[in-house]
């Protein structure tokens, strides 16, 4: 049985463009995968582990094989639980709006929690990093209100999809697809662009 996890980094609910596109994707995904398990993970409704002093030291102690204190163990176990929940799925859908040319901070927090040596990646002195989440698929929905790839830098620079696409590859997830809704809010054809994006999301969900 296929298991898909939709991770939303938008706090805007029904007003969110990325969540609306995700709904279109999931509607046709369900049709194409009868019996699939689909779960939602709204990062804004999640008490993510704090990657403060205790967790940071636990991370380094785990990396070097040093014993953890009780406080460090408690922090590290929360990190492990978060990663294991994420890793238990085969398919992923990410709703990723652009914030200040990059990712919403809640998504970067999530990435920093689960990107751990021996879990999401391995590292070798000669070969460098190797992603461990192989055999999985991910679709990413990228939205922006002003930025457009064809616009000059005065309208924004992409540290958004470029970073997240890289992180997926870093994690070992190479079977990826994307849907973009980069419609400058100052343009007159924004509704037509939205409809094109919704159609693309539905097509991708059916074939994913």
PDB file of C-alpha atoms in Angstrom, residues 43-153:
ATOM      1  CA  UNK A  43       4.150  22.236  10.081  1.00  0.00           C
ATOM      2  CA  UNK A  44       2.450  25.259  11.632  1.00  0.00           C
ATOM      3  CA  UNK A  45       0.397  22.957  13.856  1.00  0.00           C
ATOM      4  CA  UNK A  46       3.412  20.884  14.884  1.00  0.00           C
ATOM      5  CA  UNK A  47       5.568  21.283  17.961  1.00  0.00           C
ATOM      6  CA  UNK A  48       8.850  20.636  16.191  1.00  0.00           C
ATOM      7  CA  UNK A  49      11.859  19.736  18.335  1.00  0.00           C
ATOM      8  CA  UNK A  50      13.900  22.699  19.480  1.00  0.00           C
ATOM      9  CA  UNK A  51      17.358  22.560  17.898  1.00  0.00           C
ATOM     10  CA  UNK A  52      18.840  24.630  20.705  1.00  0.00           C
ATOM     11  CA  UNK A  53      21.814  23.915  22.963  1.00  0.00           C
ATOM     12  CA  UNK A  54      20.698  20.485  24.242  1.00  0.00           C
ATOM     13  CA  UNK A  55      19.745  19.140  20.819  1.00  0.00           C
ATOM     14  CA  UNK A  56      22.792  20.663  19.131  1.00  0.00           C
ATOM     15  CA  UNK A  57      25.126  19.050  21.650  1.00  0.00           C
ATOM     16  CA  UNK A  58      23.213  15.775  21.409  1.00  0.00           C
ATOM     17  CA  UNK A  59      23.713  15.864  17.652  1.00  0.00           C
ATOM     18  CA  UNK A  60      27.467  16.305  18.035  1.00  0.00           C
ATOM     19  CA  UNK A  61      27.693  13.678  20.786  1.00  0.00           C
ATOM     20  CA  UNK A  62      25.767  11.195  18.646  1.00  0.00           C
ATOM     21  CA  UNK A  63      28.095  11.970  15.740  1.00  0.00           C
ATOM     22  CA  UNK A  64      31.233  11.340  17.817  1.00  0.00           C
ATOM     23  CA  UNK A  65      29.888   8.465  19.906  1.00  0.00           C
ATOM     24  CA  UNK A  66      29.950  10.462  23.144  1.00  0.00           C
ATOM     25  CA  UNK A  67      27.432   9.580  25.861  1.00  0.00           C
ATOM     26  CA  UNK A  68      24.357  11.817  26.066  1.00  0.00           C
ATOM     27  CA  UNK A  69      22.994  13.385  29.226  1.00  0.00           C
ATOM     28  CA  UNK A  70      19.342  12.856  30.173  1.00  0.00           C
ATOM     29  CA  UNK A  71      18.379  16.269  28.749  1.00  0.00           C
ATOM     30  CA  UNK A  72      20.274  15.554  25.545  1.00  0.00           C
ATOM     31  CA  UNK A  73      18.651  12.129  25.246  1.00  0.00           C
ATOM     32  CA  UNK A  74      15.208  13.672  25.590  1.00  0.00           C
ATOM     33  CA  UNK A  75      15.968  16.230  22.869  1.00  0.00           C
ATOM     34  CA  UNK A  76      17.567  13.663  20.597  1.00  0.00           C
ATOM     35  CA  UNK A  77      14.657  11.221  20.929  1.00  0.00           C
ATOM     36  CA  UNK A  78      12.282  13.947  19.707  1.00  0.00           C
ATOM     37  CA  UNK A  79      14.521  14.427  16.687  1.00  0.00           C
ATOM     38  CA  UNK A  80      14.506  10.675  16.036  1.00  0.00           C
ATOM     39  CA  UNK A  81      10.709  10.502  16.321  1.00  0.00           C
ATOM     40  CA  UNK A  82      10.285  13.371  13.840  1.00  0.00           C
ATOM     41  CA  UNK A  83      12.612  11.761  11.338  1.00  0.00           C
ATOM     42  CA  UNK A  84      11.004   8.337  11.681  1.00  0.00           C
ATOM     43  CA  UNK A  85       7.558   9.781  11.035  1.00  0.00           C
ATOM     44  CA  UNK A  86       8.854  11.444   7.875  1.00  0.00           C
ATOM     45  CA  UNK A  87      10.800   8.387   6.713  1.00  0.00           C
ATOM     46  CA  UNK A  88       7.798   6.046   7.031  1.00  0.00           C
ATOM     47  CA  UNK A  89       6.323   7.312   3.737  1.00  0.00           C
ATOM     48  CA  UNK A  90       7.224   6.445   0.159  1.00  0.00           C
ATOM     49  CA  UNK A  91       5.707   9.485  -1.583  1.00  0.00           C
ATOM     50  CA  UNK A  92       5.834  13.124  -0.547  1.00  0.00           C
ATOM     51  CA  UNK A  93       4.010  16.281  -1.556  1.00  0.00           C
ATOM     52  CA  UNK A  94       5.420  19.590  -0.321  1.00  0.00           C
ATOM     53  CA  UNK A  95       3.551  22.907  -0.375  1.00  0.00           C
ATOM     54  CA  UNK A  96       6.277  25.553  -0.393  1.00  0.00           C
ATOM     55  CA  UNK A  97       5.420  29.253  -0.716  1.00  0.00           C
ATOM     56  CA  UNK A  98       8.261  31.715  -1.230  1.00  0.00           C
ATOM     57  CA  UNK A  99       9.051  33.932   1.743  1.00  0.00           C
ATOM     58  CA  UNK A 100      11.603  36.697   1.301  1.00  0.00           C
ATOM     59  CA  UNK A 101      13.156  34.893  -1.679  1.00  0.00           C
ATOM     60  CA  UNK A 102      13.548  31.650   0.318  1.00  0.00           C
ATOM     61  CA  UNK A 103      11.674  29.057   2.366  1.00  0.00           C
ATOM     62  CA  UNK A 104       9.247  29.728   5.221  1.00  0.00           C
ATOM     63  CA  UNK A 105      11.261  29.446   8.408  1.00  0.00           C
ATOM     64  CA  UNK A 106       9.070  26.617   9.700  1.00  0.00           C
ATOM     65  CA  UNK A 107      10.141  24.439   6.763  1.00  0.00           C
ATOM     66  CA  UNK A 108      13.815  25.291   7.278  1.00  0.00           C
ATOM     67  CA  UNK A 109      13.347  24.335  10.942  1.00  0.00           C
ATOM     68  CA  UNK A 110      11.883  20.999   9.847  1.00  0.00           C
ATOM     69  CA  UNK A 111      14.785  20.406   7.449  1.00  0.00           C
ATOM     70  CA  UNK A 112      17.316  21.166  10.183  1.00  0.00           C
ATOM     71  CA  UNK A 113      15.607  18.691  12.520  1.00  0.00           C
ATOM     72  CA  UNK A 114      15.498  15.699  10.161  1.00  0.00           C
ATOM     73  CA  UNK A 115      18.771  16.270   8.264  1.00  0.00           C
ATOM     74  CA  UNK A 116      20.922  14.124  10.523  1.00  0.00           C
ATOM     75  CA  UNK A 117      23.921  11.923   9.866  1.00  0.00           C
ATOM     76  CA  UNK A 118      22.984   8.247   9.736  1.00  0.00           C
ATOM     77  CA  UNK A 119      19.342   9.080   9.151  1.00  0.00           C
ATOM     78  CA  UNK A 120      18.850  11.361   6.168  1.00  0.00           C
ATOM     79  CA  UNK A 121      22.452  11.215   4.945  1.00  0.00           C
ATOM     80  CA  UNK A 122      25.807   9.549   5.469  1.00  0.00           C
ATOM     81  CA  UNK A 123      29.173  11.231   5.098  1.00  0.00           C
ATOM     82  CA  UNK A 124      32.523   9.822   4.045  1.00  0.00           C
ATOM     83  CA  UNK A 125      35.934  11.491   4.253  1.00  0.00           C
ATOM     84  CA  UNK A 126      36.645  10.773   0.600  1.00  0.00           C
ATOM     85  CA  UNK A 127      33.229  10.553  -1.054  1.00  0.00           C
ATOM     86  CA  UNK A 128      31.470  13.290   0.927  1.00  0.00           C
ATOM     87  CA  UNK A 129      27.708  13.223   1.502  1.00  0.00           C
ATOM     88  CA  UNK A 130      25.399  10.404   0.391  1.00  0.00           C
ATOM     89  CA  UNK A 131      21.621  10.673   0.662  1.00  0.00           C
ATOM     90  CA  UNK A 132      19.945   7.718   2.383  1.00  0.00           C
ATOM     91  CA  UNK A 133      16.285   8.283   1.429  1.00  0.00           C
ATOM     92  CA  UNK A 134      16.503   6.361  -1.825  1.00  0.00           C
ATOM     93  CA  UNK A 135      13.530   4.761  -3.557  1.00  0.00           C
ATOM     94  CA  UNK A 136      11.153   7.587  -2.661  1.00  0.00           C
ATOM     95  CA  UNK A 137       9.286  10.135  -4.802  1.00  0.00           C
ATOM     96  CA  UNK A 138       8.558  13.800  -4.114  1.00  0.00           C
ATOM     97  CA  UNK A 139       6.438  16.465  -5.751  1.00  0.00           C
ATOM     98  CA  UNK A 140       6.985  20.092  -4.769  1.00  0.00           C
ATOM     99  CA  UNK A 141       4.563  22.973  -5.209  1.00  0.00           C
ATOM    100  CA  UNK A 142       6.372  26.296  -5.459  1.00  0.00           C
ATOM    101  CA  UNK A 143       4.403  29.527  -5.319  1.00  0.00           C
ATOM    102  CA  UNK A 144       5.371  33.188  -5.227  1.00  0.00           C
ATOM    103  CA  UNK A 145       3.320  36.369  -5.318  1.00  0.00           C
ATOM    104  CA  UNK A 146       5.871  38.637  -6.986  1.00  0.00           C
ATOM    105  CA  UNK A 147       8.909  36.603  -8.084  1.00  0.00           C
ATOM    106  CA  UNK A 148       8.963  35.178 -11.601  1.00  0.00           C
ATOM    107  CA  UNK A 149      11.958  33.503 -13.297  1.00  0.00           C
ATOM    108  CA  UNK A 150      11.678  35.893 -16.229  1.00  0.00           C
ATOM    109  CA  UNK A 151      11.574  39.017 -14.073  1.00  0.00           C
ATOM    110  CA  UNK A 152      14.609  41.148 -13.212  1.00  0.00           C
ATOM    111  CA  UNK A 153      16.214  40.760  -9.806  1.00  0.00           C
TER     112      UNK A 153
END
